[in-house]
Amino acid sequence: MTQETHREPYSPNNPQSRLETIQALLLLFSVGLWGAKAILQDALSLQSQLALLIRDEGLNSNPTQIADWETWVRNEGSNRTKLIAYCYFNLCSVAYNSPPVLFTSEMNLFLPGPARLWRAESAWAWREARQSVQYMELSLQDALSRLLHRPSQGPLNDLTSLGNYVLIHALIQHIYLLKQTSFANTSPFDIHRGLKAEDVEEVTQALRVWQLGFEEHRMRITQSAQQMGSENFPGGPVSFDATALSRLAHIRLHTDLVPARALESREPYAAANIFNNLPLLPRGPRLNKAILQAVHALSMLVKAGINYIARTKSLEWSMQHSLCNLECAVLLAKWLMTMASMSPTEMQTAEEKSILASIRTIVDETEYAVPIDPSLAAQQPSRMDGSLNDSQKLRQLASAVLRIWAKTFKGEHIFELVKTMGHGLEIYSNILDKPRDQPSLGRMSSGSILE
């Protein structure tokens, strides 16, 4: 197929040439999105042009059974390119808190087909795989509609790893757009943008249904991998990234904290000050659900080994994982600062006490453990609870959480932005360690903090 394509006279207006132009621009955009500040501005400008080209090329799939391998590969390649561009546009929205330039409502494209069909190296291998692989063509719009349908229609069992990845992007975009069009009353004197209870319930169900389908898919892949003797993450890097995005979706659903917007400056001191100036969080059951996601992420880091991850896993982690870890770190630290700011008349709920105890246990397994008065060790649990309620101890715990995550960003990575994230978290930790009457580190010399 490739040889025959290259025999044709070059024309910028044939479908293959237009697709290759889109792929080239997508590659430039995807790299520039995480590059230096000057390159970032070029990438953001390129985004609109890329979206326009994709729209001109078409965002519809024809529901016809294609018996020809070369035609199927061309159609599948075009679909995958446009869906991957859609995902990168969503990542840009997540990272820089900007509106997505392609909406799910436009994406009447089939989700990616099975990998066995896509990887077939000949017409014969493709036909053989097609006879043994059963799958149903499902558009992105239809898949999202099924997730959001109430009552639940059950998990989507036939999706591929890439299909699940695209679908979790659609849910994240859905959450973003809901927040832009929803207003909730927090008090008679305050109206702020937020999700209504029925919206939260609907999206929570959709995430649950997505998770069920995703886990069933991973289970099938695990069984197949065990037969082949593979020990890699089930579903490969794409499924690994989908796991991070799922956690991010839960956090975005239940909070309005968006620390990633600090990344646009590419300046760790500016980012740290933005983190520090983010408002305290409104306590409640919804917030606790997001905090539990961050606590689980912290627990996994500590169990795997902070130094081990920093040395050996950082190159394997995509920007999706870095963005998710950054959000978890700032969210958890800001929640601990919220708890530290409680007045003496306010009481922690049972769930908040349980979360605090879990964080303390996790941090105690690291070199950043927060010391407590040894005399309390033999005292009643109420005295121990008092040590967790101490404002200064909670600030120290927030600082420790930030330092744990900051260390995982210090390993080698393709993009310097990841180290900027780590430096920003470390500087934010230094801010929390300073007495409150001392100046912010953002106003101090930028060369003196990390020396």
GROMACS .gro file of N, CA and C in nm, residues 18-167:
model
  450
   18ARG      N    1  -0.335   1.529   0.238
   18ARG     CA    2  -0.398   1.611   0.342
   18ARG      C    3  -0.383   1.546   0.479
   19LEU      N    4  -0.396   1.413   0.483
   19LEU     CA    5  -0.380   1.342   0.610
   19LEU      C    6  -0.237   1.355   0.661
   20GLU      N    7  -0.140   1.344   0.571
   20GLU     CA    8   0.000   1.356   0.613
   20GLU      C    9   0.031   1.498   0.662
   21THR      N   10  -0.032   1.597   0.602
   21THR     CA   11  -0.016   1.735   0.651
   21THR      C   12  -0.070   1.749   0.792
   22ILE      N   13  -0.188   1.690   0.816
   22ILE     CA   14  -0.248   1.693   0.950
   22ILE      C   15  -0.157   1.622   1.050
   23GLN      N   16  -0.102   1.507   1.010
   23GLN     CA   17  -0.015   1.432   1.101
   23GLN      C   18   0.112   1.509   1.133
   24ALA      N   19   0.167   1.579   1.034
   24ALA     CA   20   0.288   1.658   1.058
   24ALA      C   21   0.260   1.773   1.155
   25LEU      N   22   0.149   1.843   1.133
   25LEU     CA   23   0.113   1.953   1.222
   25LEU      C   24   0.081   1.902   1.362
   26LEU      N   25   0.017   1.785   1.370
   26LEU     CA   26  -0.015   1.726   1.500
   26LEU      C   27   0.112   1.693   1.577
   27LEU      N   28   0.212   1.642   1.507
   27LEU     CA   29   0.340   1.611   1.572
   27LEU      C   30   0.405   1.738   1.626
   28LEU      N   31   0.406   1.844   1.546
   28LEU     CA   32   0.462   1.971   1.592
   28LEU      C   33   0.385   2.025   1.712
   29PHE      N   34   0.253   2.016   1.706
   29PHE     CA   35   0.169   2.066   1.815
   29PHE      C   36   0.193   1.987   1.943
   30SER      N   37   0.199   1.854   1.931
   30SER     CA   38   0.212   1.769   2.050
   30SER      C   39   0.345   1.789   2.120
   31VAL      N   40   0.450   1.819   2.044
   31VAL     CA   41   0.581   1.846   2.105
   31VAL      C   42   0.586   1.988   2.161
   32GLY      N   43   0.535   2.083   2.084
   32GLY     CA   44   0.538   2.222   2.128
   32GLY      C   45   0.454   2.249   2.250
   33LEU      N   46   0.353   2.165   2.272
   33LEU     CA   47   0.263   2.183   2.386
   33LEU      C   48   0.337   2.177   2.519
   34TRP      N   49   0.449   2.101   2.522
   34TRP     CA   50   0.525   2.086   2.646
   34TRP      C   51   0.664   2.148   2.635
   35GLY      N   52   0.688   2.225   2.529
   35GLY     CA   53   0.819   2.285   2.507
   35GLY      C   54   0.838   2.415   2.583
   36ALA      N   55   0.943   2.488   2.546
   36ALA     CA   56   0.972   2.617   2.608
   36ALA      C   57   0.858   2.715   2.584
   37LYS      N   58   0.856   2.823   2.660
   37LYS     CA   59   0.743   2.916   2.655
   37LYS      C   60   0.722   2.973   2.515
   38ALA      N   61   0.831   3.008   2.445
   38ALA     CA   62   0.817   3.063   2.310
   38ALA      C   63   0.758   2.960   2.215
   39ILE      N   64   0.800   2.835   2.230
   39ILE     CA   65   0.747   2.728   2.145
   39ILE      C   66   0.601   2.701   2.179
   40LEU      N   67   0.568   2.710   2.308
   40LEU     CA   68   0.429   2.688   2.350
   40LEU      C   69   0.335   2.785   2.279
   41GLN      N   70   0.372   2.911   2.271
   41GLN     CA   71   0.285   3.009   2.205
   41GLN      C   72   0.265   2.974   2.058
   42ASP      N   73   0.370   2.924   1.993
   42ASP     CA   74   0.356   2.880   1.854
   42ASP      C   75   0.262   2.760   1.845
   43ALA      N   76   0.275   2.668   1.942
   43ALA     CA   77   0.190   2.549   1.941
   43ALA      C   78   0.044   2.586   1.961
   44LEU      N   79   0.018   2.678   2.052
   44LEU     CA   80  -0.120   2.720   2.077
   44LEU      C   81  -0.179   2.789   1.954
   45SER      N   82  -0.095   2.863   1.880
   45SER     CA   83  -0.142   2.926   1.757
   45SER      C   84  -0.169   2.820   1.650
   46LEU      N   85  -0.085   2.717   1.649
   46LEU     CA   86  -0.100   2.609   1.550
   46LEU      C   87  -0.227   2.528   1.574
   47GLN      N   88  -0.272   2.525   1.699
   47GLN     CA   89  -0.386   2.443   1.736
   47GLN      C   90  -0.511   2.477   1.653
   48SER      N   91  -0.540   2.603   1.638
   48SER     CA   92  -0.660   2.644   1.563
   48SER      C   93  -0.650   2.605   1.417
   49GLN      N   94  -0.532   2.622   1.359
   49GLN     CA   95  -0.512   2.585   1.219
   49GLN      C   96  -0.530   2.435   1.200
   50LEU      N   97  -0.477   2.357   1.294
   50LEU     CA   98  -0.489   2.212   1.288
   50LEU      C   99  -0.635   2.169   1.299
   51ALA      N  100  -0.708   2.230   1.390
   51ALA     CA  101  -0.850   2.196   1.406
   51ALA      C  102  -0.928   2.229   1.279
   52LEU      N  103  -0.894   2.339   1.213
   52LEU     CA  104  -0.962   2.378   1.090
   52LEU      C  105  -0.936   2.276   0.979
   53LEU      N  106  -0.812   2.230   0.967
   53LEU     CA  107  -0.780   2.129   0.866
   53LEU      C  108  -0.855   1.999   0.892
   54ILE      N  109  -0.865   1.960   1.019
   54ILE     CA  110  -0.934   1.836   1.053
   54ILE      C  111  -1.083   1.848   1.021
   55ARG      N  112  -1.142   1.961   1.051
   55ARG     CA  113  -1.284   1.981   1.017
   55ARG      C  114  -1.305   1.975   0.866
   56ASP      N  115  -1.215   2.038   0.792
   56ASP     CA  116  -1.228   2.037   0.646
   56ASP      C  117  -1.216   1.895   0.591
   57GLU      N  118  -1.134   1.815   0.655
   57GLU     CA  119  -1.115   1.677   0.609
   57GLU      C  120  -1.236   1.590   0.640
   58GLY      N  121  -1.312   1.628   0.743
   58GLY     CA  122  -1.435   1.554   0.775
   58GLY      C  123  -1.425   1.483   0.908
   59LEU      N  124  -1.535   1.485   0.982
   59LEU     CA  125  -1.540   1.421   1.114
   59LEU      C  126  -1.652   1.319   1.121
   60ASN      N  127  -1.675   1.250   1.008
   60ASN     CA  128  -1.778   1.147   1.002
   60ASN      C  129  -1.717   1.017   0.951
   61SER      N  130  -1.765   0.906   1.006
   61SER     CA  131  -1.727   0.774   0.959
   61SER      C  132  -1.846   0.711   0.887
   62ASN      N  133  -1.818   0.644   0.776
   62ASN     CA  134  -1.926   0.578   0.703
   62ASN      C  135  -1.946   0.437   0.757
   63PRO      N  136  -2.068   0.402   0.803
   63PRO     CA  137  -2.094   0.270   0.861
   63PRO      C  138  -2.108   0.162   0.755
   64THR      N  139  -2.001   0.137   0.682
   64THR     CA  140  -2.005   0.035   0.578
   64THR      C  141  -1.900  -0.072   0.609
   65GLN      N  142  -1.932  -0.195   0.576
   65GLN     CA  143  -1.838  -0.305   0.594
   65GLN      C  144  -1.738  -0.303   0.478
   66ILE      N  145  -1.613  -0.278   0.509
   66ILE     CA  146  -1.509  -0.269   0.407
   66ILE      C  147  -1.438  -0.403   0.397
   67ALA      N  148  -1.441  -0.460   0.278
   67ALA     CA  149  -1.380  -0.592   0.258
   67ALA      C  150  -1.237  -0.580   0.207
   68ASP      N  151  -1.194  -0.460   0.175
   68ASP     CA  152  -1.061  -0.438   0.119
   68ASP      C  153  -0.966  -0.387   0.227
   69TRP      N  154  -0.852  -0.454   0.244
   69TRP     CA  155  -0.757  -0.421   0.351
   69TRP      C  156  -0.701  -0.280   0.336
   70GLU      N  157  -0.658  -0.244   0.215
   70GLU     CA  158  -0.595  -0.113   0.197
   70GLU      C  159  -0.694   0.000   0.226
   71THR      N  160  -0.817  -0.016   0.183
   71THR     CA  161  -0.918   0.087   0.211
   71THR      C  162  -0.945   0.097   0.360
   72TRP      N  163  -0.953  -0.019   0.426
   72TRP     CA  164  -0.978  -0.020   0.571
   72TRP      C  165  -0.864   0.050   0.645
   73VAL      N  166  -0.741   0.023   0.605
   73VAL     CA  167  -0.626   0.084   0.672
   73VAL      C  168  -0.626   0.235   0.652
   74ARG      N  169  -0.658   0.281   0.531
   74ARG     CA  170  -0.663   0.426   0.507
   74ARG      C  171  -0.770   0.492   0.593
   75ASN      N  172  -0.888   0.430   0.599
   75ASN     CA  173  -0.997   0.487   0.680
   75ASN      C  174  -0.963   0.484   0.829
   76GLU      N  175  -0.907   0.371   0.874
   76GLU     CA  176  -0.872   0.358   1.015
   76GLU      C  177  -0.761   0.455   1.053
   77GLY      N  178  -0.663   0.471   0.964
   77GLY     CA  179  -0.555   0.566   0.991
   77GLY      C  180  -0.605   0.709   1.000
   78SER      N  181  -0.699   0.744   0.913
   78SER     CA  182  -0.757   0.877   0.917
   78SER      C  183  -0.835   0.897   1.047
   79ASN      N  184  -0.916   0.798   1.084
   79ASN     CA  185  -0.993   0.806   1.209
   79ASN      C  186  -0.902   0.822   1.329
   80ARG      N  187  -0.799   0.741   1.336
   80ARG     CA  188  -0.709   0.744   1.451
   80ARG      C  189  -0.635   0.878   1.460
   81THR      N  190  -0.593   0.930   1.348
   81THR     CA  191  -0.524   1.059   1.349
   81THR      C  192  -0.614   1.168   1.406
   82LYS      N  193  -0.739   1.172   1.361
   82LYS     CA  194  -0.832   1.276   1.407
   82LYS      C  195  -0.867   1.257   1.555
   83LEU      N  196  -0.881   1.132   1.599
   83LEU     CA  197  -0.913   1.107   1.739
   83LEU      C  198  -0.795   1.142   1.830
   84ILE      N  199  -0.674   1.112   1.785
   84ILE     CA  200  -0.556   1.148   1.864
   84ILE      C  201  -0.542   1.300   1.872
   85ALA      N  202  -0.572   1.369   1.763
   85ALA     CA  203  -0.570   1.516   1.767
   85ALA      C  204  -0.672   1.567   1.868
   86TYR      N  205  -0.790   1.508   1.867
   86TYR     CA  206  -0.896   1.544   1.964
   86TYR      C  207  -0.844   1.526   2.107
   87CYS      N  208  -0.772   1.417   2.132
   87CYS     CA  209  -0.718   1.392   2.266
   87CYS      C  210  -0.612   1.496   2.303
   88TYR      N  211  -0.526   1.532   2.209
   88TYR     CA  212  -0.425   1.634   2.239
   88TYR      C  213  -0.487   1.770   2.263
   89PHE      N  214  -0.593   1.802   2.191
   89PHE     CA  215  -0.663   1.928   2.217
   89PHE      C  216  -0.721   1.928   2.358
   90ASN      N  217  -0.771   1.813   2.401
   90ASN     CA  218  -0.824   1.802   2.537
   90ASN      C  219  -0.712   1.815   2.640
   91LEU      N  220  -0.596   1.756   2.612
   91LEU     CA  221  -0.483   1.770   2.704
   91LEU      C  222  -0.442   1.915   2.717
   92CYS      N  223  -0.446   1.987   2.606
   92CYS     CA  224  -0.416   2.131   2.611
   92CYS      C  225  -0.517   2.203   2.700
   93SER      N  226  -0.642   2.164   2.691
   93SER     CA  227  -0.747   2.223   2.775
   93SER      C  228  -0.722   2.192   2.922
   94VAL      N  229  -0.682   2.069   2.952
   94VAL     CA  230  -0.654   2.028   3.089
   94VAL      C  231  -0.533   2.104   3.145
   95ALA      N  232  -0.428   2.114   3.064
   95ALA     CA  233  -0.302   2.172   3.113
   95ALA      C  234  -0.310   2.323   3.130
   96TYR      N  235  -0.382   2.390   3.042
   96TYR     CA  236  -0.379   2.536   3.042
   96TYR      C  237  -0.516   2.599   3.065
   97ASN      N  238  -0.612   2.515   3.104
   97ASN     CA  239  -0.746   2.563   3.140
   97ASN      C  240  -0.807   2.648   3.028
   98SER      N  241  -0.793   2.599   2.906
   98SER     CA  242  -0.846   2.670   2.789
   98SER      C  243  -0.957   2.586   2.726
   99PRO      N  244  -1.049   2.648   2.654
   99PRO     CA  245  -1.156   2.571   2.590
   99PRO      C  246  -1.100   2.476   2.485
  100PRO      N  247  -1.152   2.354   2.475
  100PRO     CA  248  -1.109   2.262   2.369
  100PRO      C  249  -1.151   2.316   2.233
  101VAL      N  250  -1.071   2.290   2.131
  101VAL     CA  251  -1.102   2.344   1.998
  101VAL      C  252  -1.179   2.245   1.911
  102LEU      N  253  -1.189   2.120   1.955
  102LEU     CA  254  -1.277   2.022   1.891
  102LEU      C  255  -1.369   1.965   1.997
  103PHE      N  256  -1.498   1.968   1.971
  103PHE     CA  257  -1.595   1.921   2.068
  103PHE      C  258  -1.641   1.779   2.034
  104THR      N  259  -1.676   1.704   2.137
  104THR     CA  260  -1.725   1.568   2.117
  104THR      C  261  -1.847   1.566   2.027
  105SER      N  262  -1.930   1.669   2.035
  105SER     CA  263  -2.050   1.675   1.952
  105SER      C  264  -2.019   1.680   1.803
  106GLU      N  265  -1.895   1.716   1.768
  106GLU     CA  266  -1.853   1.717   1.627
  106GLU      C  267  -1.797   1.583   1.583
  107MET      N  268  -1.756   1.499   1.680
  107MET     CA  269  -1.676   1.380   1.650
  107MET      C  270  -1.765   1.260   1.621
  108ASN      N  271  -1.820   1.256   1.501
  108ASN     CA  272  -1.901   1.141   1.460
  108ASN      C  273  -1.812   1.036   1.393
  109LEU      N  274  -1.704   1.003   1.462
  109LEU     CA  275  -1.605   0.908   1.413
  109LEU      C  276  -1.613   0.778   1.492
  110PHE      N  277  -1.587   0.667   1.424
  110PHE     CA  278  -1.581   0.540   1.494
  110PHE      C  279  -1.459   0.537   1.586
  111LEU      N  280  -1.476   0.477   1.702
  111LEU     CA  281  -1.362   0.455   1.791
  111LEU      C  282  -1.267   0.355   1.727
  112PRO      N  283  -1.138   0.357   1.764
  112PRO     CA  284  -1.039   0.272   1.697
  112PRO      C  285  -1.075   0.124   1.702
  113GLY      N  286  -1.044   0.056   1.592
  113GLY     CA  287  -1.068  -0.088   1.584
  113GLY      C  288  -0.961  -0.166   1.657
  114PRO      N  289  -0.976  -0.300   1.662
  114PRO     CA  290  -0.882  -0.384   1.736
  114PRO      C  291  -0.739  -0.372   1.684
  115ALA      N  292  -0.645  -0.385   1.776
  115ALA     CA  293  -0.504  -0.373   1.741
  115ALA      C  294  -0.460  -0.481   1.643
  116ARG      N  295  -0.519  -0.600   1.654
  116ARG     CA  296  -0.479  -0.709   1.564
  116ARG      C  297  -0.508  -0.674   1.419
  117LEU      N  298  -0.619  -0.607   1.395
  117LEU     CA  299  -0.651  -0.565   1.259
  117LEU      C  300  -0.558  -0.453   1.214
  118TRP      N  301  -0.533  -0.359   1.303
  118TRP     CA  302  -0.450  -0.243   1.270
  118TRP      C  303  -0.305  -0.283   1.243
  119ARG      N  304  -0.257  -0.383   1.315
  119ARG     CA  305  -0.117  -0.423   1.302
  119ARG      C  306  -0.094  -0.530   1.195
  120ALA      N  307  -0.198  -0.575   1.133
  120ALA     CA  308  -0.182  -0.676   1.028
  120ALA      C  309  -0.091  -0.623   0.918
  121GLU      N  310   0.005  -0.706   0.876
  121GLU     CA  311   0.105  -0.660   0.780
  121GLU      C  312   0.075  -0.699   0.636
  122SER      N  313  -0.035  -0.768   0.616
  122SER     CA  314  -0.072  -0.808   0.480
  122SER      C  315  -0.223  -0.825   0.473
  123ALA      N  316  -0.274  -0.827   0.352
  123ALA     CA  317  -0.418  -0.846   0.334
  123ALA      C  318  -0.461  -0.982   0.389
  124TRP      N  319  -0.376  -1.082   0.371
  124TRP     CA  320  -0.410  -1.216   0.421
  124TRP      C  321  -0.418  -1.216   0.574
  125ALA      N  322  -0.319  -1.156   0.640
  125ALA     CA  323  -0.320  -1.151   0.787
  125ALA      C  324  -0.440  -1.070   0.838
  126TRP      N  325  -0.475  -0.965   0.765
  126TRP     CA  326  -0.590  -0.882   0.806
  126TRP      C  327  -0.720  -0.961   0.795
  127ARG      N  328  -0.738  -1.034   0.684
  127ARG     CA  329  -0.860  -1.113   0.667
  127ARG      C  330  -0.869  -1.223   0.772
  128GLU      N  331  -0.756  -1.284   0.804
  128GLU     CA  332  -0.756  -1.390   0.906
  128GLU      C  333  -0.791  -1.333   1.043
  129ALA      N  334  -0.734  -1.216   1.076
  129ALA     CA  335  -0.765  -1.152   1.205
  129ALA      C  336  -0.911  -1.110   1.210
  130ARG      N  337  -0.963  -1.065   1.098
  130ARG     CA  338  -1.102  -1.018   1.096
  130ARG      C  339  -1.200  -1.132   1.122
  131GLN      N  340  -1.164  -1.252   1.079
  131GLN     CA  341  -1.251  -1.367   1.103
  131GLN      C  342  -1.250  -1.411   1.249
  132SER      N  343  -1.138  -1.387   1.319
  132SER     CA  344  -1.125  -1.434   1.457
  132SER      C  345  -1.156  -1.327   1.561
  133VAL      N  346  -1.156  -1.200   1.520
  133VAL     CA  347  -1.180  -1.090   1.615
  133VAL      C  348  -1.321  -1.037   1.595
  134GLN      N  349  -1.400  -1.042   1.702
  134GLN     CA  350  -1.535  -0.989   1.697
  134GLN      C  351  -1.536  -0.850   1.762
  135TYR      N  352  -1.585  -0.753   1.689
  135TYR     CA  353  -1.598  -0.619   1.748
  135TYR      C  354  -1.710  -0.543   1.678
  136MET      N  355  -1.762  -0.445   1.749
  136MET     CA  356  -1.873  -0.366   1.696
  136MET      C  357  -1.825  -0.223   1.673
  137GLU      N  358  -1.852  -0.171   1.554
  137GLU     CA  359  -1.816  -0.033   1.525
  137GLU      C  360  -1.906   0.060   1.605
  138LEU      N  361  -1.844   0.148   1.682
  138LEU     CA  362  -1.919   0.238   1.770
  138LEU      C  363  -1.856   0.377   1.761
  139SER      N  364  -1.937   0.477   1.736
  139SER     CA  365  -1.884   0.613   1.726
  139SER      C  366  -1.857   0.669   1.866
  140LEU      N  367  -1.772   0.770   1.872
  140LEU     CA  368  -1.741   0.834   2.000
  140LEU      C  369  -1.867   0.893   2.061
  141GLN      N  370  -1.949   0.957   1.981
  141GLN     CA  371  -2.073   1.017   2.033
  141GLN      C  372  -2.165   0.911   2.092
  142ASP      N  373  -2.181   0.798   2.021
  142ASP     CA  374  -2.269   0.692   2.070
  142ASP      C  375  -2.214   0.630   2.199
  143ALA      N  376  -2.082   0.613   2.205
  143ALA     CA  377  -2.021   0.555   2.325
  143ALA      C  378  -2.043   0.646   2.446
  144LEU      N  379  -2.022   0.776   2.428
  144LEU     CA  380  -2.043   0.869   2.539
  144LEU      C  381  -2.190   0.872   2.579
  145SER      N  382  -2.279   0.868   2.482
  145SER     CA  383  -2.422   0.868   2.511
  145SER      C  384  -2.460   0.746   2.594
  146ARG      N  385  -2.401   0.631   2.563
  146ARG     CA  386  -2.431   0.510   2.641
  146ARG      C  387  -2.378   0.521   2.783
  147LEU      N  388  -2.263   0.582   2.800
  147LEU     CA  389  -2.209   0.599   2.935
  147LEU      C  390  -2.299   0.688   3.020
  148LEU      N  391  -2.354   0.792   2.957
  148LEU     CA  392  -2.434   0.890   3.031
  148LEU      C  393  -2.580   0.850   3.043
  149HIS      N  394  -2.619   0.743   2.977
  149HIS     CA  395  -2.760   0.702   2.977
  149HIS      C  396  -2.801   0.652   3.115
  150ARG      N  397  -2.920   0.693   3.156
  150ARG     CA  398  -2.976   0.648   3.283
  150ARG      C  399  -3.115   0.592   3.258
  151PRO      N  400  -3.142   0.470   3.308
  151PRO     CA  401  -3.053   0.384   3.387
  151PRO      C  402  -2.938   0.329   3.303
  152SER      N  403  -2.834   0.282   3.371
  152SER     CA  404  -2.714   0.236   3.304
  152SER      C  405  -2.743   0.122   3.208
  153GLN      N  406  -2.679   0.126   3.092
  153GLN     CA  407  -2.689   0.019   2.994
  153GLN      C  408  -2.576  -0.082   3.009
  154GLY      N  409  -2.496  -0.067   3.113
  154GLY     CA  410  -2.387  -0.160   3.136
  154GLY      C  411  -2.259  -0.115   3.068
  155PRO      N  412  -2.147  -0.181   3.102
  155PRO     CA  413  -2.017  -0.139   3.047
  155PRO      C  414  -2.005  -0.166   2.898
  156LEU      N  415  -1.917  -0.091   2.834
  156LEU     CA  416  -1.887  -0.110   2.692
  156LEU      C  417  -1.772  -0.210   2.684
  157ASN      N  418  -1.805  -0.334   2.653
  157ASN     CA  419  -1.707  -0.442   2.662
  157ASN      C  420  -1.618  -0.456   2.539
  158ASP      N  421  -1.660  -0.399   2.427
  158ASP     CA  422  -1.589  -0.425   2.302
  158ASP      C  423  -1.488  -0.318   2.264
  159LEU      N  424  -1.463  -0.223   2.353
  159LEU     CA  425  -1.370  -0.115   2.319
  159LEU      C  426  -1.225  -0.162   2.331
  160THR      N  427  -1.139  -0.103   2.250
  160THR     CA  428  -0.996  -0.130   2.257
  160THR      C  429  -0.932  -0.041   2.364
  161SER      N  430  -0.804  -0.062   2.390
  161SER     CA  431  -0.733   0.024   2.486
  161SER      C  432  -0.737   0.169   2.440
  162LEU      N  433  -0.713   0.191   2.311
  162LEU     CA  434  -0.716   0.328   2.258
  162LEU      C  435  -0.858   0.383   2.261
  163GLY      N  436  -0.958   0.298   2.238
  163GLY     CA  437  -1.096   0.342   2.245
  163GLY      C  438  -1.133   0.389   2.384
  164ASN      N  439  -1.091   0.315   2.486
  164ASN     CA  440  -1.115   0.357   2.625
  164ASN      C  441  -1.043   0.487   2.657
  165TYR      N  442  -0.923   0.503   2.602
  165TYR     CA  443  -0.846   0.625   2.625
  165TYR      C  444  -0.918   0.746   2.566
  166VAL      N  445  -0.967   0.733   2.444
  166VAL     CA  446  -1.039   0.843   2.380
  166VAL      C  447  -1.167   0.875   2.457
  167LEU      N  448  -1.233   0.770   2.506
  167LEU     CA  449  -1.361   0.789   2.575
  167LEU      C  450  -1.344   0.861   2.709
   0.00000   0.00000   0.00000
